[in-house]
Tab-separated table of C-alpha atoms in Angstrom:
chain	number	residue	atom	x	y	z
D	1	MET	CA	-5.362	20.828	-32.947
D	2	ASN	CA	-3.350	17.642	-32.413
D	3	TYR	CA	-2.743	18.709	-28.794
D	4	TRP	CA	-6.446	18.931	-28.049
D	5	ARG	CA	-7.061	15.543	-29.686
D	6	LEU	CA	-4.335	13.954	-27.571
D	7	LYS	CA	-5.752	15.597	-24.464
D	8	ASP	CA	-9.227	14.312	-25.311
D	9	LEU	CA	-7.850	10.791	-25.829
D	10	GLY	CA	-6.056	11.019	-22.457
D	11	LEU	CA	-9.268	12.002	-20.720
D	12	LYS	CA	-11.100	9.101	-22.343
D	13	PHE	CA	-8.377	6.668	-21.292
D	14	LEU	CA	-8.522	7.940	-17.702
D	15	PHE	CA	-12.283	7.660	-17.765
D	16	LEU	CA	-12.178	4.040	-19.005
D	17	LEU	CA	-9.607	3.167	-16.333
D	18	LEU	CA	-11.782	4.594	-13.573
D	19	VAL	CA	-14.885	2.881	-14.941
D	20	CYS	CA	-13.125	-0.497	-14.942
D	21	THR	CA	-11.944	0.069	-11.387
D	22	ALA	CA	-15.414	1.113	-10.318
D	23	SER	CA	-16.952	-1.973	-11.943
D	24	PHE	CA	-14.647	-4.135	-9.864
D	25	SER	CA	-15.694	-2.161	-6.802
D	26	PHE	CA	-19.313	-3.195	-7.268
D	27	ALA	CA	-18.205	-6.811	-7.523
D	28	GLN	CA	-16.539	-6.280	-4.143
D	29	GLN	CA	-19.643	-4.520	-2.818
D	30	ASP	CA	-21.672	-7.684	-3.449
D	31	SER	CA	-19.589	-9.459	-0.793
D	32	LEU	CA	-21.175	-7.206	1.831
D	33	GLY	CA	-24.611	-8.608	1.071
D	34	ASN	CA	-23.818	-11.712	3.122
D	35	ALA	CA	-22.421	-9.770	6.062
D	36	LYS	CA	-23.293	-11.137	9.487
D	37	LYS	CA	-25.212	-8.648	11.612
D	38	ILE	CA	-23.964	-8.291	15.151
D	39	LYS	CA	-24.830	-6.117	18.151
D	40	LEU	CA	-22.207	-4.413	20.287
D	41	ASP	CA	-23.170	-6.295	23.469
D	42	GLU	CA	-22.963	-9.572	21.582
D	43	ALA	CA	-19.518	-8.720	20.188
D	44	ILE	CA	-18.202	-7.757	23.639
D	45	LEU	CA	-19.595	-10.938	25.233
D	46	LEU	CA	-18.010	-13.080	22.509
D	47	GLY	CA	-14.731	-11.231	22.994
D	48	ILE	CA	-14.721	-11.964	26.730
D	49	GLN	CA	-15.487	-15.635	26.062
D	50	ASN	CA	-13.202	-16.301	23.093
D	51	ASN	CA	-10.359	-13.778	22.984
D	52	LYS	CA	-7.053	-15.622	23.076
D	53	GLN	CA	-5.128	-12.939	24.952
D	54	LEU	CA	-7.795	-12.938	27.646
D	55	LYS	CA	-7.620	-16.732	27.861
D	56	ILE	CA	-3.848	-16.511	28.388
D	57	ALA	CA	-4.343	-13.920	31.150
D	58	ASN	CA	-6.948	-16.129	32.883
D	59	THR	CA	-4.630	-19.125	32.651
D	60	ASN	CA	-1.829	-17.095	34.246
D	61	LEU	CA	-4.240	-16.141	37.035
D	62	ALA	CA	-5.069	-19.825	37.632
D	63	ILE	CA	-1.339	-20.583	37.799
D	64	ALA	CA	-0.811	-17.744	40.303
D	65	ASN	CA	-3.597	-19.112	42.514
D	66	GLU	CA	-1.980	-22.558	42.424
D	67	ASN	CA	1.308	-20.955	43.490
D	68	VAL	CA	-0.456	-19.459	46.523
D	69	ASP	CA	-1.648	-22.917	47.585
D	70	GLN	CA	1.831	-24.290	46.964
D	71	ALA	CA	3.377	-21.619	49.206
D	72	LYS	CA	0.951	-22.516	52.016
D	73	ILE	CA	2.186	-26.112	51.987
D	74	ALA	CA	5.446	-24.883	53.568
D	75	LYS	CA	3.529	-24.697	56.877
D	76	MET	CA	2.623	-28.375	56.701
D	77	PRO	CA	4.760	-31.107	58.343
D	78	ARG	CA	7.441	-32.616	56.143
D	79	VAL	CA	7.375	-36.425	56.313
D	80	GLY	CA	10.023	-38.762	54.958
D	81	LEU	CA	9.841	-42.558	54.738
D	82	SER	CA	12.883	-44.753	54.182
D	83	ALA	CA	13.355	-48.521	54.238
D	84	GLY	CA	16.052	-50.935	53.173
D	85	TYR	CA	16.913	-54.604	52.851
D	86	THR	CA	20.390	-56.165	52.618
D	87	TYR	CA	21.486	-59.731	51.990
D	88	ILE	CA	24.952	-60.454	53.436
D	89	GLY	CA	26.953	-63.462	52.283
D	90	ASP	CA	28.896	-65.605	54.766
D	91	PRO	CA	31.858	-63.499	55.922
D	92	LYS	CA	35.324	-64.908	56.608
D	93	LEU	CA	37.722	-63.705	59.298
D	94	TYR	CA	41.332	-63.942	58.190
D	95	ASP	CA	44.336	-64.397	60.479
D	96	GLY	CA	47.403	-62.486	59.435
D	97	PHE	CA	47.789	-61.576	55.790
D	98	TYR	CA	45.262	-64.065	54.385
D	99	GLU	CA	47.087	-66.963	56.159
D	100	SER	CA	43.994	-68.696	57.565
D	101	ASN	CA	40.267	-67.883	57.845
D	102	ILE	CA	37.241	-68.735	59.887
D	103	THR	CA	33.728	-68.667	58.423
D	104	VAL	CA	31.301	-66.794	60.641
D	105	ASP	CA	27.766	-68.060	60.966
D	106	TYR	CA	25.226	-65.237	61.147
D	107	LEU	CA	21.958	-64.093	59.688
D	108	ASN	CA	22.143	-63.212	56.016
D	109	HIS	CA	19.077	-60.974	56.036
D	110	MET	CA	19.102	-57.414	57.378
D	111	GLY	CA	16.420	-54.722	57.137
D	112	PHE	CA	15.404	-51.361	58.489
D	113	ALA	CA	12.618	-48.803	58.196
D	114	ASN	CA	12.111	-45.325	59.612
D	115	ILE	CA	9.767	-42.363	59.404
D	116	VAL	CA	11.164	-38.891	59.942
D	117	SER	CA	8.940	-35.844	60.339
D	118	ALA	CA	9.821	-32.188	60.790
D	119	ILE	CA	7.315	-29.431	61.597
D	120	PRO	CA	8.333	-25.772	61.155
D	121	ILE	CA	7.572	-23.839	64.345
D	122	TYR	CA	9.331	-20.557	63.634
D	123	SER	CA	11.080	-19.475	60.445
D	124	GLY	CA	11.658	-15.801	61.089
D	125	GLY	CA	8.509	-14.954	59.154
D	126	SER	CA	9.914	-16.183	55.811
D	127	ILE	CA	7.075	-18.658	55.182
D	128	ASN	CA	4.362	-16.085	55.838
D	129	ASN	CA	6.200	-13.549	53.698
D	130	ARG	CA	6.437	-15.965	50.780
D	131	ILE	CA	2.741	-16.778	51.081
D	132	GLU	CA	1.952	-13.058	51.127
D	133	GLN	CA	4.130	-12.509	48.064
D	134	GLN	CA	2.294	-15.210	46.123
D	135	LYS	CA	-1.024	-13.637	47.115
D	136	LEU	CA	0.220	-10.274	45.831
D	137	LEU	CA	1.348	-11.885	42.567
D	138	SER	CA	-2.102	-13.443	42.268
D	139	GLN	CA	-3.704	-10.026	42.815
D	140	MET	CA	-1.396	-8.554	40.178
D	141	GLN	CA	-2.430	-11.220	37.710
D	142	GLU	CA	-6.075	-10.582	38.534
D	143	SER	CA	-5.463	-6.948	37.609
D	144	VAL	CA	-3.847	-8.087	34.360
D	145	VAL	CA	-7.004	-10.070	33.545
D	146	LYS	CA	-9.188	-7.007	34.133
D	147	MET	CA	-6.822	-4.773	32.157
D	148	THR	CA	-6.773	-7.232	29.262
D	149	GLU	CA	-10.560	-7.469	29.352
D	150	ALA	CA	-10.831	-3.664	29.235
D	151	ASP	CA	-8.350	-3.537	26.329
D	152	VAL	CA	-10.377	-6.127	24.434
D	153	LYS	CA	-13.627	-4.223	25.038
D	154	ASN	CA	-12.021	-0.957	23.954
D	155	ALA	CA	-10.612	-2.504	20.772
D	156	ILE	CA	-13.954	-4.122	19.938
D	157	THR	CA	-15.963	-0.914	20.410
D	158	GLU	CA	-13.491	1.159	18.375
D	159	GLN	CA	-13.435	-1.279	15.457
D	160	TYR	CA	-17.184	-1.872	15.710
D	161	PHE	CA	-18.087	1.781	15.214
D	162	THR	CA	-15.334	2.249	12.640
D	163	LEU	CA	-17.091	-0.468	10.643
D	164	GLU	CA	-20.357	1.414	10.986
D	165	LYS	CA	-18.613	4.550	9.704
D	166	LEU	CA	-17.616	2.754	6.532
D	167	TYR	CA	-21.086	1.310	5.954
D	168	ARG	CA	-22.637	4.780	6.401
D	169	GLN	CA	-20.079	6.323	4.023
D	170	ILE	CA	-20.898	3.691	1.428
D	171	GLU	CA	-24.600	4.406	1.896
D	172	VAL	CA	-24.115	8.152	1.327
D	173	THR	CA	-21.788	7.636	-1.612
D	174	LYS	CA	-24.129	5.136	-3.287
D	175	GLN	CA	-26.885	7.733	-3.161
D	176	ASN	CA	-24.558	10.137	-4.928
D	177	ILE	CA	-23.870	7.472	-7.558
D	178	ILE	CA	-27.630	7.218	-8.166
D	179	ASN	CA	-27.847	11.010	-8.499
D	180	THR	CA	-24.968	11.154	-10.963
D	181	ASP	CA	-26.542	8.317	-12.962
D	182	LEU	CA	-29.607	10.518	-13.465
D	183	ARG	CA	-27.443	13.512	-14.408
D	184	ILE	CA	-25.380	11.448	-16.846
D	185	SER	CA	-28.505	10.279	-18.631
D	186	GLN	CA	-29.692	13.906	-18.842
D	187	LEU	CA	-26.306	15.129	-20.027
D	188	LYS	CA	-26.104	12.535	-22.781
D	189	SER	CA	-29.350	13.908	-24.179
D	190	ARG	CA	-28.174	17.518	-23.804
D	191	VAL	CA	-24.824	16.746	-25.455
D	192	ASN	CA	-26.616	15.130	-28.391
D	193	ASN	CA	-28.788	18.265	-28.677
D	194	GLY	CA	-25.757	20.545	-28.448
D	195	GLN	CA	-26.840	22.081	-25.127
D	196	ASN	CA	-23.744	20.902	-23.243
D	197	LEU	CA	-20.170	20.120	-24.167
D	198	LYS	CA	-18.952	16.539	-24.139
D	199	SER	CA	-16.396	17.547	-21.517
D	200	ASP	CA	-19.295	18.243	-19.123
D	201	LEU	CA	-20.457	14.651	-19.584
D	202	LEU	CA	-16.936	13.302	-19.105
D	203	ARG	CA	-16.454	15.327	-15.932
D	204	THR	CA	-19.691	13.978	-14.472
D	205	GLU	CA	-18.762	10.431	-15.415
D	206	LEU	CA	-15.345	10.913	-13.813
D	207	GLN	CA	-17.070	12.165	-10.680
D	208	GLN	CA	-19.228	9.053	-10.605
D	209	SER	CA	-16.157	6.871	-11.077
D	210	ASN	CA	-14.539	8.565	-8.090
D	211	PHE	CA	-17.619	7.754	-6.031
D	212	LYS	CA	-17.372	4.099	-7.094
D	213	VAL	CA	-13.668	3.998	-6.267
D	214	SER	CA	-14.526	5.376	-2.805
D	215	VAL	CA	-17.065	2.561	-2.342
D	216	PHE	CA	-14.454	0.034	-3.487
D	217	ARG	CA	-11.899	1.281	-0.968
D	218	SER	CA	-14.426	1.370	1.859
D	219	THR	CA	-15.512	-2.186	1.029
D	220	ASN	CA	-11.920	-3.421	1.207
D	221	THR	CA	-11.438	-1.643	4.533
D	222	ILE	CA	-14.624	-3.264	5.867
D	223	GLU	CA	-13.182	-6.685	5.041
D	224	LEU	CA	-9.900	-5.850	6.803
D	225	ILE	CA	-11.576	-4.489	9.934
D	226	SER	CA	-14.013	-7.418	9.977
D	227	ASN	CA	-11.025	-9.756	9.892
D	228	TYR	CA	-9.522	-7.981	12.932
D	229	LEU	CA	-12.843	-8.065	14.779
D	230	ASP	CA	-13.224	-11.769	13.931
D	231	ILE	CA	-9.918	-12.437	15.691
D	232	LEU	CA	-10.948	-10.350	18.700
D	233	ILE	CA	-14.274	-12.127	19.212
D	234	GLY	CA	-13.317	-15.615	18.028
D	235	PHE	CA	-15.207	-15.762	14.702
D	236	PRO	CA	-13.797	-17.413	11.548
D	237	THR	CA	-11.530	-14.801	9.960
D	238	ASN	CA	-13.466	-14.708	6.666
D	239	THR	CA	-16.690	-13.515	8.343
D	240	ILE	CA	-17.817	-10.069	7.148
D	241	LEU	CA	-19.567	-8.241	9.994
D	242	LYS	CA	-22.314	-5.628	9.886
D	243	PRO	CA	-22.893	-3.588	13.071
D	244	GLU	CA	-26.391	-2.866	14.294
D	245	VAL	CA	-26.221	0.705	15.555
D	246	ALA	CA	-29.287	2.546	16.842
D	247	GLU	CA	-29.640	6.285	17.270
D	248	SER	CA	-30.194	5.685	20.985
D	249	MET	CA	-26.530	4.676	21.249
D	250	LEU	CA	-25.491	8.280	20.670
D	251	PRO	CA	-24.302	9.465	24.120
D	252	THR	CA	-25.812	12.576	25.665
D	253	GLU	CA	-24.085	12.339	29.049
D	254	ASN	CA	-22.422	15.500	30.332
D	255	LEU	CA	-19.185	14.616	32.087
D	256	ASN	CA	-16.981	16.678	34.370
D	257	LEU	CA	-13.200	16.475	33.958
D	258	GLN	CA	-12.425	16.451	37.681
D	259	GLN	CA	-15.035	13.781	38.332
D	260	SER	CA	-13.640	11.738	35.437
D	261	LEU	CA	-10.139	11.926	36.938
D	262	GLU	CA	-11.403	10.878	40.376
D	263	GLU	CA	-13.210	7.867	38.918
D	264	ALA	CA	-10.106	6.919	36.914
D	265	PHE	CA	-7.916	6.975	40.049
D	266	LEU	CA	-10.529	4.855	41.808
D	267	ASN	CA	-11.164	2.324	39.016
D	268	ARG	CA	-8.078	1.950	36.849
D	269	GLU	CA	-6.370	-1.387	37.363
D	270	GLU	CA	-2.987	0.112	36.470
D	271	ILE	CA	-3.069	2.120	39.715
D	272	LYS	CA	-4.161	-0.915	41.720
D	273	ARG	CA	-1.363	-2.924	40.167
D	274	ALA	CA	1.215	-0.232	40.970
D	275	GLU	CA	-0.003	-0.167	44.582
D	276	ILE	CA	0.357	-3.946	44.740
D	277	GLY	CA	3.881	-3.486	43.369
D	278	ILE	CA	4.714	-1.303	46.387
D	279	LYS	CA	3.389	-3.964	48.770
D	280	PHE	CA	5.405	-6.608	46.931
D	281	SER	CA	8.599	-4.552	47.328
D	282	GLU	CA	7.857	-4.116	51.037
D	283	SER	CA	7.305	-7.872	51.308
D	284	ASN	CA	10.716	-8.454	49.707
D	285	LEU	CA	12.288	-6.287	52.408
D	286	SER	CA	10.495	-8.241	55.156
D	287	LEU	CA	11.612	-11.520	53.581
D	288	THR	CA	15.220	-10.345	53.524
D	289	LYS	CA	15.055	-9.230	57.163
D	290	SER	CA	13.750	-12.657	58.152
D	291	GLY	CA	17.269	-13.919	57.403
D	292	PHE	CA	18.416	-12.320	60.676
D	293	ARG	CA	16.167	-14.641	62.679
D	294	PRO	CA	16.672	-18.322	63.604
D	295	ASN	CA	14.666	-21.270	62.349
D	296	ILE	CA	13.089	-23.673	64.839
D	297	ASN	CA	11.654	-27.051	63.871
D	298	ALA	CA	10.009	-29.884	65.800
D	299	ASN	CA	11.291	-33.334	64.817
D	300	LEU	CA	9.855	-36.829	65.235
D	301	ILE	CA	11.552	-40.129	64.333
D	302	LEU	CA	10.102	-43.662	64.281
D	303	ASN	CA	12.680	-46.414	63.577
D	304	THR	CA	12.825	-50.221	63.394
D	305	GLU	CA	15.791	-52.509	62.635
D	306	TYR	CA	16.290	-56.255	62.245
D	307	PRO	CA	18.538	-57.613	63.558
D	308	ALA	CA	19.146	-54.938	66.123
D	309	GLN	CA	22.773	-56.008	66.639
D	310	TRP	CA	24.831	-58.563	64.791
D	311	PRO	CA	26.145	-61.159	65.397
D	312	THR	CA	25.770	-61.361	69.156
D	313	TYR	CA	21.989	-61.550	69.259
D	314	VAL	CA	19.104	-61.408	66.920
D	315	ASN	CA	16.460	-58.894	68.012
D	316	ILE	CA	14.123	-56.337	66.471
D	317	LEU	CA	14.824	-52.832	67.704
D	318	ASN	CA	12.035	-50.264	67.629
D	319	TYR	CA	12.380	-46.742	68.979
D	320	TRP	CA	10.989	-43.244	68.562
D	321	ALA	CA	12.478	-39.869	69.259
D	322	ALA	CA	11.111	-36.356	69.425
D	323	GLY	CA	12.862	-33.070	69.848
D	324	LEU	CA	13.532	-29.525	68.667
D	325	SER	CA	16.184	-28.250	66.284
D	326	LEU	CA	17.463	-24.703	65.911
D	327	SER	CA	19.478	-23.261	63.043
D	328	TRP	CA	20.755	-19.711	62.839
D	329	ASP	CA	22.842	-18.244	60.042
D	330	VAL	CA	24.807	-15.755	62.125
D	331	SER	CA	26.734	-14.552	59.059
D	332	SER	CA	23.480	-12.987	57.792
D	333	PHE	CA	24.078	-10.063	60.186
D	334	TYR	CA	26.659	-8.710	57.748
D	335	THR	CA	25.875	-10.535	54.469
D	336	LEU	CA	22.323	-9.137	54.112
D	337	LYS	CA	23.276	-5.473	54.473
D	338	HIS	CA	23.351	-4.681	50.731
D	339	ARG	CA	20.254	-6.737	49.965
D	340	ILE	CA	18.290	-4.657	52.480
D	341	SER	CA	19.555	-1.427	50.915
D	342	GLY	CA	18.526	-2.748	47.476
D	343	ASP	CA	15.061	-3.681	48.754
D	344	LYS	CA	14.563	-0.180	50.185
D	345	LEU	CA	15.554	1.340	46.850
D	346	GLU	CA	13.083	-1.008	45.173
D	347	ILE	CA	10.313	0.378	47.412
D	348	ASP	CA	11.255	3.927	46.385
D	349	LYS	CA	11.215	2.841	42.739
D	350	SER	CA	7.732	1.320	43.149
D	351	ASN	CA	6.421	4.557	44.664
D	352	ILE	CA	7.827	6.508	41.721
D	353	ALA	CA	6.224	4.014	39.326
D	354	LEU	CA	2.856	4.659	41.015
D	355	ALA	CA	3.289	8.409	40.522
D	356	VAL	CA	4.219	7.883	36.853
D	357	THR	CA	1.150	5.672	36.350
D	358	LYS	CA	-1.098	8.366	37.814
D	359	ASP	CA	0.462	10.966	35.500
D	360	GLN	CA	-0.124	8.743	32.471
D	361	ILE	CA	-3.730	8.110	33.454
D	362	THR	CA	-4.288	11.821	34.027
D	363	THR	CA	-3.019	12.503	30.503
D	364	GLU	CA	-5.195	9.739	29.026
D	365	VAL	CA	-8.336	10.976	30.782
D	366	LYS	CA	-7.732	14.596	29.773
D	367	ASN	CA	-7.115	13.624	26.148
D	368	ALA	CA	-10.219	11.424	26.050
D	369	TYR	CA	-12.308	14.111	27.753
D	370	VAL	CA	-11.181	16.834	25.335
D	371	ARG	CA	-11.807	14.589	22.319
D	372	TYR	CA	-15.269	13.702	23.646
D	373	ALA	CA	-16.195	17.371	24.154
D	374	GLU	CA	-14.699	18.185	20.763
D	375	SER	CA	-16.789	15.495	19.071
D	376	LYS	CA	-19.983	16.928	20.555
D	377	GLU	CA	-19.131	20.360	19.154
D	378	ASN	CA	-18.158	18.888	15.781
D	379	ILE	CA	-21.639	17.433	15.353
D	380	LYS	CA	-23.178	20.884	15.687
D	381	THR	CA	-20.748	22.265	13.136
D	382	PHE	CA	-21.226	19.474	10.606
D	383	LYS	CA	-25.019	19.611	10.935
D	384	LYS	CA	-24.813	23.269	9.962
D	385	ASP	CA	-22.441	22.380	7.123
D	386	VAL	CA	-24.937	19.851	5.756
D	387	GLU	CA	-27.734	22.441	5.884
D	388	LEU	CA	-25.594	25.060	4.131
D	389	SER	CA	-24.234	22.667	1.495
D	390	MET	CA	-27.762	21.359	0.835
D	391	SER	CA	-29.055	24.912	0.373
D	392	ASN	CA	-26.133	25.706	-1.889
D	393	TYR	CA	-26.720	22.535	-3.907
D	394	LYS	CA	-30.417	23.358	-4.400
D	395	ILE	CA	-29.569	26.849	-5.579
D	396	VAL	CA	-26.872	25.677	-7.991
D	397	LYS	CA	-29.069	22.850	-9.291
D	398	SER	CA	-31.916	25.292	-9.920
D	399	ARG	CA	-29.554	27.603	-11.780
D	400	TYR	CA	-28.109	24.681	-13.726
D	401	ASP	CA	-31.569	23.368	-14.676
D	402	ASN	CA	-32.330	26.860	-16.030
D	403	ASP	CA	-28.987	27.085	-17.856
D	404	PHE	CA	-27.558	29.766	-15.540
D	405	ALA	CA	-24.794	27.581	-14.052
D	406	LEU	CA	-21.991	25.440	-15.463
D	407	ILE	CA	-21.691	21.711	-14.943
D	408	SER	CA	-18.503	22.356	-12.934
D	409	GLU	CA	-20.515	24.376	-10.418
D	410	ILE	CA	-23.066	21.654	-9.764
D	411	VAL	CA	-20.315	19.024	-9.591
D	412	ASP	CA	-18.535	21.104	-6.962
D	413	ALA	CA	-21.787	21.675	-5.063
D	414	GLU	CA	-22.543	17.964	-5.059
D	415	LEU	CA	-19.038	17.088	-3.899
D	416	GLN	CA	-19.366	19.612	-1.098
D	417	LEU	CA	-22.720	18.134	-0.063
D	418	ASN	CA	-21.311	14.602	-0.204
D	419	ASN	CA	-18.309	15.562	1.940
D	420	SER	CA	-20.437	17.357	4.521
D	421	ARG	CA	-22.791	14.391	4.836
D	422	ILE	CA	-19.910	11.977	5.314
D	423	SER	CA	-18.334	14.374	7.825
D	424	LEU	CA	-21.578	14.418	9.823
D	425	VAL	CA	-21.780	10.605	9.745
D	426	ASN	CA	-18.182	10.390	10.946
D	427	ALA	CA	-18.771	12.998	13.647
D	428	ASN	CA	-21.743	11.104	15.104
D	429	LEU	CA	-19.809	7.844	15.218
D	430	ASP	CA	-16.671	9.598	16.464
D	431	LEU	CA	-18.729	10.851	19.409
D	432	ILE	CA	-19.648	7.257	20.298
D	433	ILE	CA	-16.036	6.103	19.878
D	434	GLN	CA	-14.708	8.956	22.027
D	435	TYR	CA	-17.357	8.264	24.670
D	436	TYR	CA	-16.191	4.665	24.997
D	437	SER	CA	-12.574	5.820	24.952
D	438	LEU	CA	-13.371	8.104	27.881
D	439	GLN	CA	-15.126	5.262	29.689
D	440	TYR	CA	-12.012	3.145	29.129
D	441	ALA	CA	-9.768	5.927	30.452
D	442	MET	CA	-11.998	6.187	33.531
D	443	GLY	CA	-11.748	2.434	34.132
D	444	LYS	CA	-15.468	1.889	33.595
D	445	LEU	CA	-15.399	-0.074	30.349
């Protein structure tokens, strides 16, 4: 007898604990009332405008473009200007070891100025190769910008529809809370009349508490995901978001795996970047080979001096000179041998990297395609599950209302119906998420 009393007290304590937790969950639920509604297109546009990672990538692209212009300056003439002024005190000419001296009269002021210019005529192709390399680096960075933008869009869409999942789950669960409220009020009357045991009432109240705990957890998750989305799109991090999802957003497109792979190979920036990497390695080889060739420059000098010669006469000397200069590092014929071998190996490595990238993209597309097809089939299954669980619930409820079924049976039937509804909600939104994941894998997001 004492055992059953202790057990009953334990059940009551557990019930009170769950009720307190559930009460706190509804306090949390109120925070969703001020949620900011947002459309997917709006979220993506804000992400492109405000995302910090994307801003960094765009800044790096601007820097790369500046480096291209800087590399082109190497073709421009190099001009140097120099000038000088010297004041010379009266010199003395000594006879012997400082025995006697003569003071020399001369001009104390001396000055000069010259302009020197050199124009590269031929550099073995090194200047053009460096310009080409900077252009390739700029193209690589442009690919990084597009890849980052696609990553941001993919993250936004995934979190956006995950938020919608949670709101739909809360909606379904709240309806179950309303249903259990009605049953609890009925059970209280039946318990007082001796038609049901008190344990039936406690079990139903525990079921309702579980529903409230589920709402509480979903509400907390909404706040966490909203915080992540806020960072992605540039909103204040305390902004709770509410997606606006229409039924028309459910994809109905039938996609072919082979076509999806072809589009991925055509659109994915990772492949374009790997191909640029091959060109960059080839450019490195060309730059190294340019060391075998001579450098030829055209030179121009303009010079003026005053006095032209001291101390015999005081004149201003102006002259100009033009000519060609050639430099050739002959030692490069044997010092560049290993660098060339390394550059060729780097080209092979870049080709392998391209093949690896294609393999990774193939795997991504196949996984996304299978998950998309799987999601479409899951919807059919979960729709049937909802129909069956609803039919089962109606039957059990009818039996329970006529005292032919236990409270445990209707609780189980309601839990099954609740789970099947949530599974259908998740399946519909999973289909949208997998569709966008497939678009991302195909390089179309």
